[in-house]
Coordinates of C-alpha atoms in Angstrom, one line a residue:
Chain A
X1480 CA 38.7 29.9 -12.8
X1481 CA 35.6 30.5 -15.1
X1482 CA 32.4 32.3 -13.3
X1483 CA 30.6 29.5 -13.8
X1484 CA 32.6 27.0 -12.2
X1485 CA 33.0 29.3 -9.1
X1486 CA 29.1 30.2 -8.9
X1487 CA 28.4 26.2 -8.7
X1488 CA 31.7 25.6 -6.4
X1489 CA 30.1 28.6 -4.1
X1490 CA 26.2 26.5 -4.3
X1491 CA 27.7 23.0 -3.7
X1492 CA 29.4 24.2 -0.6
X1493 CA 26.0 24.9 0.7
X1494 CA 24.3 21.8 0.0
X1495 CA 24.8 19.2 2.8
X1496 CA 26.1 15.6 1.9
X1497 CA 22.9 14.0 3.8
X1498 CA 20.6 15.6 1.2
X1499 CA 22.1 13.5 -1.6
X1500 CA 21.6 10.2 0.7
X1501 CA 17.9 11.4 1.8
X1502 CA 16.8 11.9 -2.3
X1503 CA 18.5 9.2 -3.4
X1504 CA 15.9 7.2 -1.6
X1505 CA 13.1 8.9 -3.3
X1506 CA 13.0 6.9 -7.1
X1507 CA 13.1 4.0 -5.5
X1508 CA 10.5 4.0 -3.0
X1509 CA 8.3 5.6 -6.2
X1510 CA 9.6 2.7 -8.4
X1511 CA 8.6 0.2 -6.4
X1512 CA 5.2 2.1 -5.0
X1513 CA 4.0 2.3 -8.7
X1514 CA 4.8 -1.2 -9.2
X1515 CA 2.8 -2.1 -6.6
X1516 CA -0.7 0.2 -7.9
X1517 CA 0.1 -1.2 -11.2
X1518 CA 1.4 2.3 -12.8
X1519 CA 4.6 0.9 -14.6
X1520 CA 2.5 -0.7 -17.6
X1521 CA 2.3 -3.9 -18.9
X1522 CA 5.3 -5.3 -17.6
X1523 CA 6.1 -3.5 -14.0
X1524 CA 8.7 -6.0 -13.4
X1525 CA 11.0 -5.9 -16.4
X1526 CA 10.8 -2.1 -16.1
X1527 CA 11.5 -2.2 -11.9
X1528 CA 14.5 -4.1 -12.8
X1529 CA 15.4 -2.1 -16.0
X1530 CA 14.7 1.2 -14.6
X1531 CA 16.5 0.6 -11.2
X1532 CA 19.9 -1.2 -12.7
X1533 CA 20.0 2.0 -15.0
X1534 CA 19.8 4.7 -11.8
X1535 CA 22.7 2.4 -10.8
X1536 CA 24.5 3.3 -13.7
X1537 CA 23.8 6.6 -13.8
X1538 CA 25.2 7.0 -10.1
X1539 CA 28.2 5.5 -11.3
X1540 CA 28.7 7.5 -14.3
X1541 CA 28.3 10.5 -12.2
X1542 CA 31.0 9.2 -9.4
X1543 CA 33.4 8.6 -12.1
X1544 CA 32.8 12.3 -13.7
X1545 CA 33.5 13.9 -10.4
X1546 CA 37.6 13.8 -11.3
X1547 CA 37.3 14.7 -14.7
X1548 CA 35.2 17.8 -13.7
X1549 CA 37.3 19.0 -11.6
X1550 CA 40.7 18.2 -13.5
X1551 CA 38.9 20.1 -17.2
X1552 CA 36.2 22.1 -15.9
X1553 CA 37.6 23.3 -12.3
X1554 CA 34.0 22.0 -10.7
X1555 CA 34.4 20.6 -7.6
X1556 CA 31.9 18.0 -6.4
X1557 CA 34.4 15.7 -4.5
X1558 CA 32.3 15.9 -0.8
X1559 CA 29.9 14.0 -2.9
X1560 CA 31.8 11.5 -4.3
X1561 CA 31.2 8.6 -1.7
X1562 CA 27.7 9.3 -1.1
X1563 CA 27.9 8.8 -5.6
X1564 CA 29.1 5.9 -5.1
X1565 CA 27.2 4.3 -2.0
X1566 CA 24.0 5.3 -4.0
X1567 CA 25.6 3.6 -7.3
X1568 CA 25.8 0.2 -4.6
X1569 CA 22.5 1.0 -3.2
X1570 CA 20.7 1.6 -6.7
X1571 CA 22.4 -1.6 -7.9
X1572 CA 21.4 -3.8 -4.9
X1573 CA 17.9 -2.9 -5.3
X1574 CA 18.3 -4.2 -9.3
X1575 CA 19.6 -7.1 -7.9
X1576 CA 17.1 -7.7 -5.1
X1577 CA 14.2 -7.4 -8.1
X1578 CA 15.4 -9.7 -10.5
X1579 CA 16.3 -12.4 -7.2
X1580 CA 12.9 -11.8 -5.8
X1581 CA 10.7 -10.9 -8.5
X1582 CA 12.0 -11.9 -11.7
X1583 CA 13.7 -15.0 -11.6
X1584 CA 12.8 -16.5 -8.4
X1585 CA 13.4 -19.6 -8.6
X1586 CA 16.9 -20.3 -6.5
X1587 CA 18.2 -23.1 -8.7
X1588 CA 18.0 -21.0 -11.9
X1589 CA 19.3 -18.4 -9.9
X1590 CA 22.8 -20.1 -9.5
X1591 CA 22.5 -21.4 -13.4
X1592 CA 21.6 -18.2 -14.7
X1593 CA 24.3 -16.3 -12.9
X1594 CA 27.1 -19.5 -14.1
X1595 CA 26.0 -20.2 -17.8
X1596 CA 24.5 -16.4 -18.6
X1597 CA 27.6 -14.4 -19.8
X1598 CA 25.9 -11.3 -19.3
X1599 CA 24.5 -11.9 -16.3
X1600 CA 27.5 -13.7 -14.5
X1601 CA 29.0 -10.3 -15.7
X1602 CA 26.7 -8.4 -14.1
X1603 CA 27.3 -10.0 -11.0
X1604 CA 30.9 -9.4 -11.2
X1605 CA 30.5 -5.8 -11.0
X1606 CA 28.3 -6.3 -8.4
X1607 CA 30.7 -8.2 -6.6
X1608 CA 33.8 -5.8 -7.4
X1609 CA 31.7 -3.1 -5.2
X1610 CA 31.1 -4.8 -2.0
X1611 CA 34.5 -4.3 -1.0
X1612 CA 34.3 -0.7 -2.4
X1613 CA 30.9 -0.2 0.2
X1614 CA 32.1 -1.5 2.8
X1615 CA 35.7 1.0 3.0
X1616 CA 34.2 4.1 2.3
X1617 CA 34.4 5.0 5.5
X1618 CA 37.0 7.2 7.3
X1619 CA 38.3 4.2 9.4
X1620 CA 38.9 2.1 6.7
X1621 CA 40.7 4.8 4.6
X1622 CA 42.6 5.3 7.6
X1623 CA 43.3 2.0 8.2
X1624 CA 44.3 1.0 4.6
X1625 CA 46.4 4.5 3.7
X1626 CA 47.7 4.5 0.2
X1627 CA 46.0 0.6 -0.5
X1628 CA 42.8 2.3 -0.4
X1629 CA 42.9 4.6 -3.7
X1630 CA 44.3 1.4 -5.3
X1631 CA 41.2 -1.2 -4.0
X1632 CA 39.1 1.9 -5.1
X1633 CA 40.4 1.7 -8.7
X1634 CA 38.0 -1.5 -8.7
X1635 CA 35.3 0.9 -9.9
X1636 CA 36.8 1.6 -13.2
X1637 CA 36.5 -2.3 -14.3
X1638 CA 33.4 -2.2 -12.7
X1639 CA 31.5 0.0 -14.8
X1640 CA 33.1 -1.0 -17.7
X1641 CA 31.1 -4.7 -17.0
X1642 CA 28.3 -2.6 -16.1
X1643 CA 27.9 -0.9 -19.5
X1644 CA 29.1 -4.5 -21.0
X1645 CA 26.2 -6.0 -19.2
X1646 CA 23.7 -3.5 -20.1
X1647 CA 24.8 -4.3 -24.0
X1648 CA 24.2 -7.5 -23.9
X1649 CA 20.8 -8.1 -22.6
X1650 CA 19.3 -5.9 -25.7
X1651 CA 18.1 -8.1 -28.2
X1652 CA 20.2 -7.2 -31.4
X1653 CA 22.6 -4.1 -31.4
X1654 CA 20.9 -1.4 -29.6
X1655 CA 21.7 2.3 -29.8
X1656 CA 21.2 3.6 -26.5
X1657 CA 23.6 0.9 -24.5
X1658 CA 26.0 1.5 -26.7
X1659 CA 25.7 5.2 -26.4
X1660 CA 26.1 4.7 -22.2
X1661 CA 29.2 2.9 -23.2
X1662 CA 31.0 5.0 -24.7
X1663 CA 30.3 7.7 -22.4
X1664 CA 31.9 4.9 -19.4
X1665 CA 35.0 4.5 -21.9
X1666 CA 35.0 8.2 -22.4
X1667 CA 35.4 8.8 -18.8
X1668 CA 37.9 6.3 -18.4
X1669 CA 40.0 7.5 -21.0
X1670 CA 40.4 10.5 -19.1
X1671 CA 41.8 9.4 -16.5
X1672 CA 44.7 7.7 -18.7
X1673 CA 47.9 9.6 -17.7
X1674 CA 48.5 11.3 -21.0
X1675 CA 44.9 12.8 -21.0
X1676 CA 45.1 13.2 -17.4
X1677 CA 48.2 15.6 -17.1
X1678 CA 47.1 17.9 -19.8
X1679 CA 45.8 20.2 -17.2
X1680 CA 47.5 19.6 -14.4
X1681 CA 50.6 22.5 -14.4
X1682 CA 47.4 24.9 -14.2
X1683 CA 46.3 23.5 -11.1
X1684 CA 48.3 25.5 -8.7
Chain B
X800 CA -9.8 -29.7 -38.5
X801 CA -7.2 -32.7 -37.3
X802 CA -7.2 -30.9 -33.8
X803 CA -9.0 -28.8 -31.2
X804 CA -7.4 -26.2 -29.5
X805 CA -8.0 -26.5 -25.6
X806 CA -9.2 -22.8 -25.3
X807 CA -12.5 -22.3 -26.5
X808 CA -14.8 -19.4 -28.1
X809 CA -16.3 -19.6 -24.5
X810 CA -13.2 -18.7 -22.4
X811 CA -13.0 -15.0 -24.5
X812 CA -12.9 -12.1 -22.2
X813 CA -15.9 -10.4 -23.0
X814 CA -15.4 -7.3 -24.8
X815 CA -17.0 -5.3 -22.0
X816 CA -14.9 -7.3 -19.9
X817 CA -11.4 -6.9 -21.6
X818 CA -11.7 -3.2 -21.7
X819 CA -11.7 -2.4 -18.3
X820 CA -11.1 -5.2 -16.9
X821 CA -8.4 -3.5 -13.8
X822 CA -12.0 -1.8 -12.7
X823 CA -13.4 -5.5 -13.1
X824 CA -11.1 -7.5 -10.8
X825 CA -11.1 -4.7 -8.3
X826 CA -15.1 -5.3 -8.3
X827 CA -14.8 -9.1 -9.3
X828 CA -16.2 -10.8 -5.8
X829 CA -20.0 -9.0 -6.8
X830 CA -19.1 -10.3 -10.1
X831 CA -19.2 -14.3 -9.5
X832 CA -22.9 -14.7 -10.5
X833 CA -22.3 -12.9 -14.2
X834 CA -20.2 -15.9 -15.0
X835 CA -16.2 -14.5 -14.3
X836 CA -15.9 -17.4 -11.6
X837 CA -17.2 -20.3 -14.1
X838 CA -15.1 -19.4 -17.2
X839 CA -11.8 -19.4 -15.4
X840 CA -12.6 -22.8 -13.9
X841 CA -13.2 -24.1 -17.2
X842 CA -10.1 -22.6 -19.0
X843 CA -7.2 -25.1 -18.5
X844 CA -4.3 -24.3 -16.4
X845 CA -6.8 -21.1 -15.5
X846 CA -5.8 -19.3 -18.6
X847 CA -7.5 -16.5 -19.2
X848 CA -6.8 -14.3 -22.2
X849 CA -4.7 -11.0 -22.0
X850 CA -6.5 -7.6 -22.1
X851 CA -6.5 -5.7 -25.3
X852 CA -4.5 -2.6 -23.5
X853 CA -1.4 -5.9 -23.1
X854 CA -2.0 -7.4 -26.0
X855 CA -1.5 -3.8 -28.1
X856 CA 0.6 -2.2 -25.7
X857 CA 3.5 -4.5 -25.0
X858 CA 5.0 -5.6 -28.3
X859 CA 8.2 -6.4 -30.5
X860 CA 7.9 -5.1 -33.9
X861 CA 11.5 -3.4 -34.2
X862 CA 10.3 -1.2 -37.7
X863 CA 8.6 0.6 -35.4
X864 CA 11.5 1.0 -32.3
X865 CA 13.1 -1.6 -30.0
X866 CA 11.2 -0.2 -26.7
X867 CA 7.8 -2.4 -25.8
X868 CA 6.0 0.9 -26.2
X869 CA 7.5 2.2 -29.2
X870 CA 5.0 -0.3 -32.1
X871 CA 1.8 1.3 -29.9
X872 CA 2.8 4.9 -30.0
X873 CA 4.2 4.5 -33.7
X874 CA 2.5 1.5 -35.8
X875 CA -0.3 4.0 -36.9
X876 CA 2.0 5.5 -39.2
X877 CA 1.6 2.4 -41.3
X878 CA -1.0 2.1 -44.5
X879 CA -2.8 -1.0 -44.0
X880 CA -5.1 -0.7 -47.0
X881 CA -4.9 -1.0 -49.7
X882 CA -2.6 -4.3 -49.1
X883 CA -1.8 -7.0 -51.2
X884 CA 0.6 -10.0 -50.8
X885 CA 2.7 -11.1 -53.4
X886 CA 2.7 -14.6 -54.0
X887 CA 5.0 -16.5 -56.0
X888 CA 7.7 -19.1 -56.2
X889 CA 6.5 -22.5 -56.7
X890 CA 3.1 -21.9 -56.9
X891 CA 0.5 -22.2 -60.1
X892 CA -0.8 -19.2 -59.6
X893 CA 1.6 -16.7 -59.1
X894 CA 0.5 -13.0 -58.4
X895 CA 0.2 -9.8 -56.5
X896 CA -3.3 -11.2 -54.1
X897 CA -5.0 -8.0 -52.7
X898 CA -5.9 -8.5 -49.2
X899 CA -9.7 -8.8 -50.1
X900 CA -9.2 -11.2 -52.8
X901 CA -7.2 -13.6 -50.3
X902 CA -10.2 -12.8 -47.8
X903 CA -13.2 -13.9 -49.5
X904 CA -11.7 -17.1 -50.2
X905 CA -10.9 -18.3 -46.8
X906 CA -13.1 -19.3 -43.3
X907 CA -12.1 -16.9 -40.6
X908 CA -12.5 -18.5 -36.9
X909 CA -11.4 -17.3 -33.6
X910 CA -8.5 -19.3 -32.5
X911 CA -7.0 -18.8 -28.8
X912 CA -3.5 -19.1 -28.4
X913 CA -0.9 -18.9 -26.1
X914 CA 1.6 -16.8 -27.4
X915 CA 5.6 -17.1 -25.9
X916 CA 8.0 -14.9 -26.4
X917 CA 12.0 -15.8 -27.0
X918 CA 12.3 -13.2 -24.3
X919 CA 10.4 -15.2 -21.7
X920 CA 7.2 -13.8 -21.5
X921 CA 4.2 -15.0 -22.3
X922 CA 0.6 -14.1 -23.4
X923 CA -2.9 -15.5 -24.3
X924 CA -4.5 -13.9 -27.3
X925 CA -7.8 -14.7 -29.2
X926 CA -7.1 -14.3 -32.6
X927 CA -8.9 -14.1 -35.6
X928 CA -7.9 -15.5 -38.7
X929 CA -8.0 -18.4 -41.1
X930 CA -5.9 -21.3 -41.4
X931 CA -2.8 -20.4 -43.7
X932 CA -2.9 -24.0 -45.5
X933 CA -6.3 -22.6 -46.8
X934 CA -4.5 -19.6 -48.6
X935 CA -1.2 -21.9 -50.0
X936 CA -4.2 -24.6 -51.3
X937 CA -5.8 -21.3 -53.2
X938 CA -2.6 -20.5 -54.8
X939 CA -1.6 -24.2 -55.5
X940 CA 2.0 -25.3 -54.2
X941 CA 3.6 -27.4 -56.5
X942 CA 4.8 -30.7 -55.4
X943 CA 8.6 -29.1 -55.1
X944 CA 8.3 -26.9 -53.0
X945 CA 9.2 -27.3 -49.2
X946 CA 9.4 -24.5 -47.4
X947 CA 7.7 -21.1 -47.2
X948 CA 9.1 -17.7 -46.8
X949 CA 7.3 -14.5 -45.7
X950 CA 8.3 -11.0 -45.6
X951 CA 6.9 -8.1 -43.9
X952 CA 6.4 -4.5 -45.4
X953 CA 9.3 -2.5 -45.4
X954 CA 8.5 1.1 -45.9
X955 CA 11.0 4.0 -44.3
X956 CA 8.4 6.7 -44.5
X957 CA 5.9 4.7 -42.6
X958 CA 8.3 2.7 -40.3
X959 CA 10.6 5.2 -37.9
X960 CA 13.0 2.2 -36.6
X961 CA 14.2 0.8 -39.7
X962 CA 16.7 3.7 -39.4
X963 CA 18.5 2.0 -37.4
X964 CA 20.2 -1.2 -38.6
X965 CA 19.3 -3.4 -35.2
X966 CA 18.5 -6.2 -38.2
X967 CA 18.7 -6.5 -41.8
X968 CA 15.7 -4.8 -43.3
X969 CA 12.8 -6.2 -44.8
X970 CA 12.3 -8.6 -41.6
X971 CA 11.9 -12.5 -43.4
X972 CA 10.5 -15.2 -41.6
X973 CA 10.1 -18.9 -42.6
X974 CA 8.5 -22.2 -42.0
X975 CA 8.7 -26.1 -43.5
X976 CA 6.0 -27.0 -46.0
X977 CA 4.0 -29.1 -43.2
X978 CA 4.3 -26.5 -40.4
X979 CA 2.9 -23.9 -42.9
X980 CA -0.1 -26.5 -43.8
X981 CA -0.4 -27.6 -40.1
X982 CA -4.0 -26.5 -39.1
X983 CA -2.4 -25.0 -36.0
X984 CA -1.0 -22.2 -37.9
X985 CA -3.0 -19.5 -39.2
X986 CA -2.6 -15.8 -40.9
X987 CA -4.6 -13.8 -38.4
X988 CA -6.1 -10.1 -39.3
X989 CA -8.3 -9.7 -35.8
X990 CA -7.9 -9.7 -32.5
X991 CA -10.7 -10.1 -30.0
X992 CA -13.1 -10.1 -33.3
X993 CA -11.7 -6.3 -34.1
X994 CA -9.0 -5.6 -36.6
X995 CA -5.6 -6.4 -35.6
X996 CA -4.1 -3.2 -34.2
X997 CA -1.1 -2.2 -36.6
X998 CA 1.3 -2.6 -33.9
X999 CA 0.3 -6.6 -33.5
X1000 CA 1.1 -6.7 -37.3
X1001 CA -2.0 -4.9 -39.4
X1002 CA -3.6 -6.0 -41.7
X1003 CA -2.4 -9.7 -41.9
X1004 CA -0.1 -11.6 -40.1
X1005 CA 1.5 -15.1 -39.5
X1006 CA 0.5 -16.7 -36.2
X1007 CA 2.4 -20.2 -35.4
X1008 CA 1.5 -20.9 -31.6
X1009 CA 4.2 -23.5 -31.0
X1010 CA 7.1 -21.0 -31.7
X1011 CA 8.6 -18.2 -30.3
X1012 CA 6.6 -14.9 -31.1
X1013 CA 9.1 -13.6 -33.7
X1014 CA 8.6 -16.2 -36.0
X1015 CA 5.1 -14.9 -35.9
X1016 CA 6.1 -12.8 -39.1
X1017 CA 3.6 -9.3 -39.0
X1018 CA 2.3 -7.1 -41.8
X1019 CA 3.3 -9.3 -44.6
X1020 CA 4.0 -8.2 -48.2
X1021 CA 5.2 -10.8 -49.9
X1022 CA 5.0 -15.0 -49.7
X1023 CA 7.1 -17.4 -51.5
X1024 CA 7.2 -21.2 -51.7
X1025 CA 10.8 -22.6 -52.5
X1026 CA 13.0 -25.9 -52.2
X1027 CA 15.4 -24.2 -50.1
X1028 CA 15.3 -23.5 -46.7
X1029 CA 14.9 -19.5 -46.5
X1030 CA 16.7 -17.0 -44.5
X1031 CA 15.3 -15.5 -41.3
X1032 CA 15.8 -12.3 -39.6
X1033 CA 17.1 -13.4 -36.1
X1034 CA 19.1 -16.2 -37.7
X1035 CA 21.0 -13.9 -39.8
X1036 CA 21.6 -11.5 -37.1
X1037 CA 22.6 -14.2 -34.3
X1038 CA 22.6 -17.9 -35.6
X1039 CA 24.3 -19.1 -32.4
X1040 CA 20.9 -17.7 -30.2
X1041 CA 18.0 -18.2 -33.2
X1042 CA 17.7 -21.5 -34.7
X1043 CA 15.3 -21.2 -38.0
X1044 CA 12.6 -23.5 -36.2
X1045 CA 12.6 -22.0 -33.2
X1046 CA 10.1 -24.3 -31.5
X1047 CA 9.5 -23.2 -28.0
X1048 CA 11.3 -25.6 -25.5
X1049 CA 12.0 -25.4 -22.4
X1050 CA 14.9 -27.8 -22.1
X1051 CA 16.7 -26.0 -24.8
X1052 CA 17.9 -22.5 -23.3
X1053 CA 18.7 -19.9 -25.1
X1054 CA 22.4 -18.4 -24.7
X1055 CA 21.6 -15.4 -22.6
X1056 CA 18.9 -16.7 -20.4
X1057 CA 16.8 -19.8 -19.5
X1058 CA 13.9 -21.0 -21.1
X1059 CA 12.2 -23.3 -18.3
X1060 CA 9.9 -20.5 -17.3
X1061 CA 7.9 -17.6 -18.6
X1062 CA 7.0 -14.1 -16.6
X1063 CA 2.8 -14.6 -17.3
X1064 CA 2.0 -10.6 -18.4
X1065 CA -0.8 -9.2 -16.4
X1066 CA 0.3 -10.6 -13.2
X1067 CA 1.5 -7.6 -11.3
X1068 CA 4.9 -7.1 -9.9
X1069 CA 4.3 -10.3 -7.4
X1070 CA 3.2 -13.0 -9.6
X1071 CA 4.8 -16.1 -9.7
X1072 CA 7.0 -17.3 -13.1
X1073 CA 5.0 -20.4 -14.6
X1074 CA 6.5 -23.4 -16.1
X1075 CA 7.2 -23.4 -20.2
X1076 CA 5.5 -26.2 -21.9
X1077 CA 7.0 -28.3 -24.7
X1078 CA 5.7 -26.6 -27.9
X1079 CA 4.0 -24.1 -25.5
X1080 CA 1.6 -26.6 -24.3
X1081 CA 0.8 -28.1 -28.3
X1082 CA 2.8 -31.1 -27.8
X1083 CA 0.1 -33.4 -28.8
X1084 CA -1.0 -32.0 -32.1
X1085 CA 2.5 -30.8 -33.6
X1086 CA 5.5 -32.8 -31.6
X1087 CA 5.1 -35.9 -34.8
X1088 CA 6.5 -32.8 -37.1
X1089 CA 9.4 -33.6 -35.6
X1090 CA 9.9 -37.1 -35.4
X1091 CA 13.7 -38.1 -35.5
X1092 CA 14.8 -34.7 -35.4
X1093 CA 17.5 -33.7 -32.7
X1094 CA 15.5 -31.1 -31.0
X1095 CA 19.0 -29.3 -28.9
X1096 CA 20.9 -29.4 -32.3
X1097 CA 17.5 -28.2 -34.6
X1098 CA 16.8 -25.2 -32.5

């Protein structure tokens, strides 16, 4: 193993997992606390929701690099992993709970929006994909669900993928920097492909 | 004039007013006696025209980046004089117009709009400008032609998004003959009797208040009256989402999202969506343009 890896293994094992929960909470709280004193310009709402649905997908991008980081670059962040992922659900909660509450609002258009908006009704279908992810991340219900569990938490992989997808199509015209997220989501999953994923592993042991 | 805007000279921020005006509405209950109270009474559906900071803050004008903020930071990079406008096509006088030629020849008034956004969001803006039929009756438009096409500067060295391709460069806009001539629709070069900021479309831009904003062509170069209908930018690069009228309706919804309503910018993070209005709320003085027409199928 490379210095550098074992220098960050040696700091991560020092950092405890209820940090990452307790900061996580921090952008936010100051999200929505500047949209409140008016200090997210000219249109606090669009960039609440844009900001906020974004975190999510950096959360998720950084759950799903977790693996590949420790397969290629022998870091290992995998105590964080499930708080990555209950802060991708929390993060992407939040996105939802502004655009129910302070962008759309109106609960008929709601439902329409969600049926007859491609990019929204795929929005919602990632959303939807984590709730079952959320609610078994905890010991019990690994326990309980044994070898059914890695396969329900495969879910996240389509997941993000609609998550980029979504974040594509509610750009006006072709936009660089979705597409740039995207590939860095299809990157990640391609890793995980078996070919691409048993390149390293005889070195493990 | 064949009509009379419902928003008058009167209900214009004050300039003293618009600059500052967070400070103002924090102090606004000593203000009542200075007038604030009475000119939002008498502005209908209590309009009340957007600050300059929203107005030239929060814009589309993609040669200048896709990001709200990108025109403001970047749109001084543009040379807005000298400017000309070439006019040609079916016209009897053909030629290249400087922008002070095509001035002195026309009345310029202050005209409030609403202005409404394909994206859902809306403003008010007091513009300043002069009717466009005044400019096409200058150049004379022979009896032929029936449609006119604008197109707006295109200059990489001045313009840091037309790098990227997000639409075919030079932007093109058009309009029929009789929404070009309709007094409604005007070629505006101020805003809140200042220059227009480069970023709203310096020096000279189209303003039609009964469509969406991007057929509100900015920074125009070049005018051409035809017999064909002309290409437009967001037609080309999505016919299925932009029609080329592109009235604003809010019974016809655009494929991604609703049209019905429209976040009102200036509100604050708690302010209510309002309604859209057929035409954005100039029913009455343009709806007989389209007469007949299949409104869902014409979009």
């Amino acid at each position: 193993m490379n210095p550098v890896s074992q220098r960050i293994n040696e700091g991560v094992r020092k950092v405890p997992t209820w940090l990452l929960y307790v900061l996580a909470v921090i952008p936010p709280a100051l999200l929505f606390y500047n949209g409140v004193v008016g200090n997210l310009g000219i249109d606090p709402v669009k960039k609440m929701e844009h900001q906020i649905g974004l975190y999510g997908l950096w959360a998720l991008i950084a759950t799903l690099s977790v693996t590949p980081l420790r397969r290629f670059a022998r870091i290992n962040l995998l105590k964080f992993r499930r708080a990555l992922g209950l802060i991708a659900f929390f993060y992407i909660s939040c996105h939802l709970a502004v655009w129910l509450f302070l962008d759309v609002q109106i609960w008929s258009q709601i439902w329409a929006d969600i049926v007859k908006r491609p990019y929204i009704t795929i929005g919602m279908g990632a959303f939807v994909l984590m709730i079952p992810l959320a609610v078994t991340s905890n010991n019990w219900s690994m326990r309980r669900l044994r070898k059914n569990w890695g396969k329900l938490h495969k879910l996240v992989y389509p997941a993000v993928l609609l998550g980029g997808i979504h974040f594509i199509m509610l750009r006006k015209g072709i936009q660089l920097e979705p597409l740039i997220y995207l590939g860095v989501i299809v990157l990640l999953l391609l890793l995980r492909l078996p070919p691409i994923s048993k390149v390293r592993s005889p070195a493990r042991a | 004039m064949g009509f009379k805007p419902d928003l008058t000279r009167r209900d214009v921020t004050p300039k003293a007013m618009f600059l500052n005006r967070r400070q103002i509405m924090a102090g606004a209950a000593g203000l009542s006696l200075t007038g604030l109270i009475g000119r939002q009474a008498r502005a209908q559906d209590a309009l009340e025209p957007n600050s300059m900071e929203e107005i030239a803050g929060y814009n589309n004008f993609y040669e200048f980046g896709t990001g709200k903020e990108d025109p403001a930071k970047y749109a001084h990079m543009l040379t807005t004089s000298p400017w000309s406008i070439e006019v040609g096509g079916m016209v009897d006088k053909p030629g290249n117009y400087s922008l002070d030629d095509i001035l002195s020849g026309v009345d310029i008034e202050e005209r409030i709009y609403r202005f409404r956004c394909v994206e859902a969001w809306s403003m008010v803006i007091p513009w300043n400008g002069f009717e466009l039929n005044q400019l096409l009756d200058q150049v004379g438009v022979q009896s032929r032609a029936k449609y006119v096409a604008f197109e707006t500067a295109y200059r990489p060295d001045e313009m840091p998004g037309v790098r990227f391709p997000v639409v075919e460069w030079p932007y093109v806009e058009g309009l029929r003959l009789d929404e070009a001539m309709h007094p409604l629709t005007i070629m505006a070069t101020g805003i809140y009797g200042e220059t227009i900021p480069n970023q709203n479309g310096a020096p000279i831009r189209l303003v039609v208040p009964w469509k969406y904003g991007f057929k509100s062509i900015k920074s125009i170069v070049k005018i051409t009256l035809t017999d064909q209908e002309p290409p437009t930018t967001w037609n080309k690069a999505n016919p299925r989402e932009y029609g080329f009228y592109s009235n604003v309706n809010p019974n016809v919804d655009h494929p991604r999202w609703s049209q019905a309503t429209e976040r009102v910018i200036g509100g604050g993070i708690f302010a209510a969506r309002k309604e859209t209005q057929m035409f954005n709320g100039y029913e009455e003085q343009v709806a007989s343009l389209y007469d007949g027409m299949d409104l869902s199928e014409n979009f």
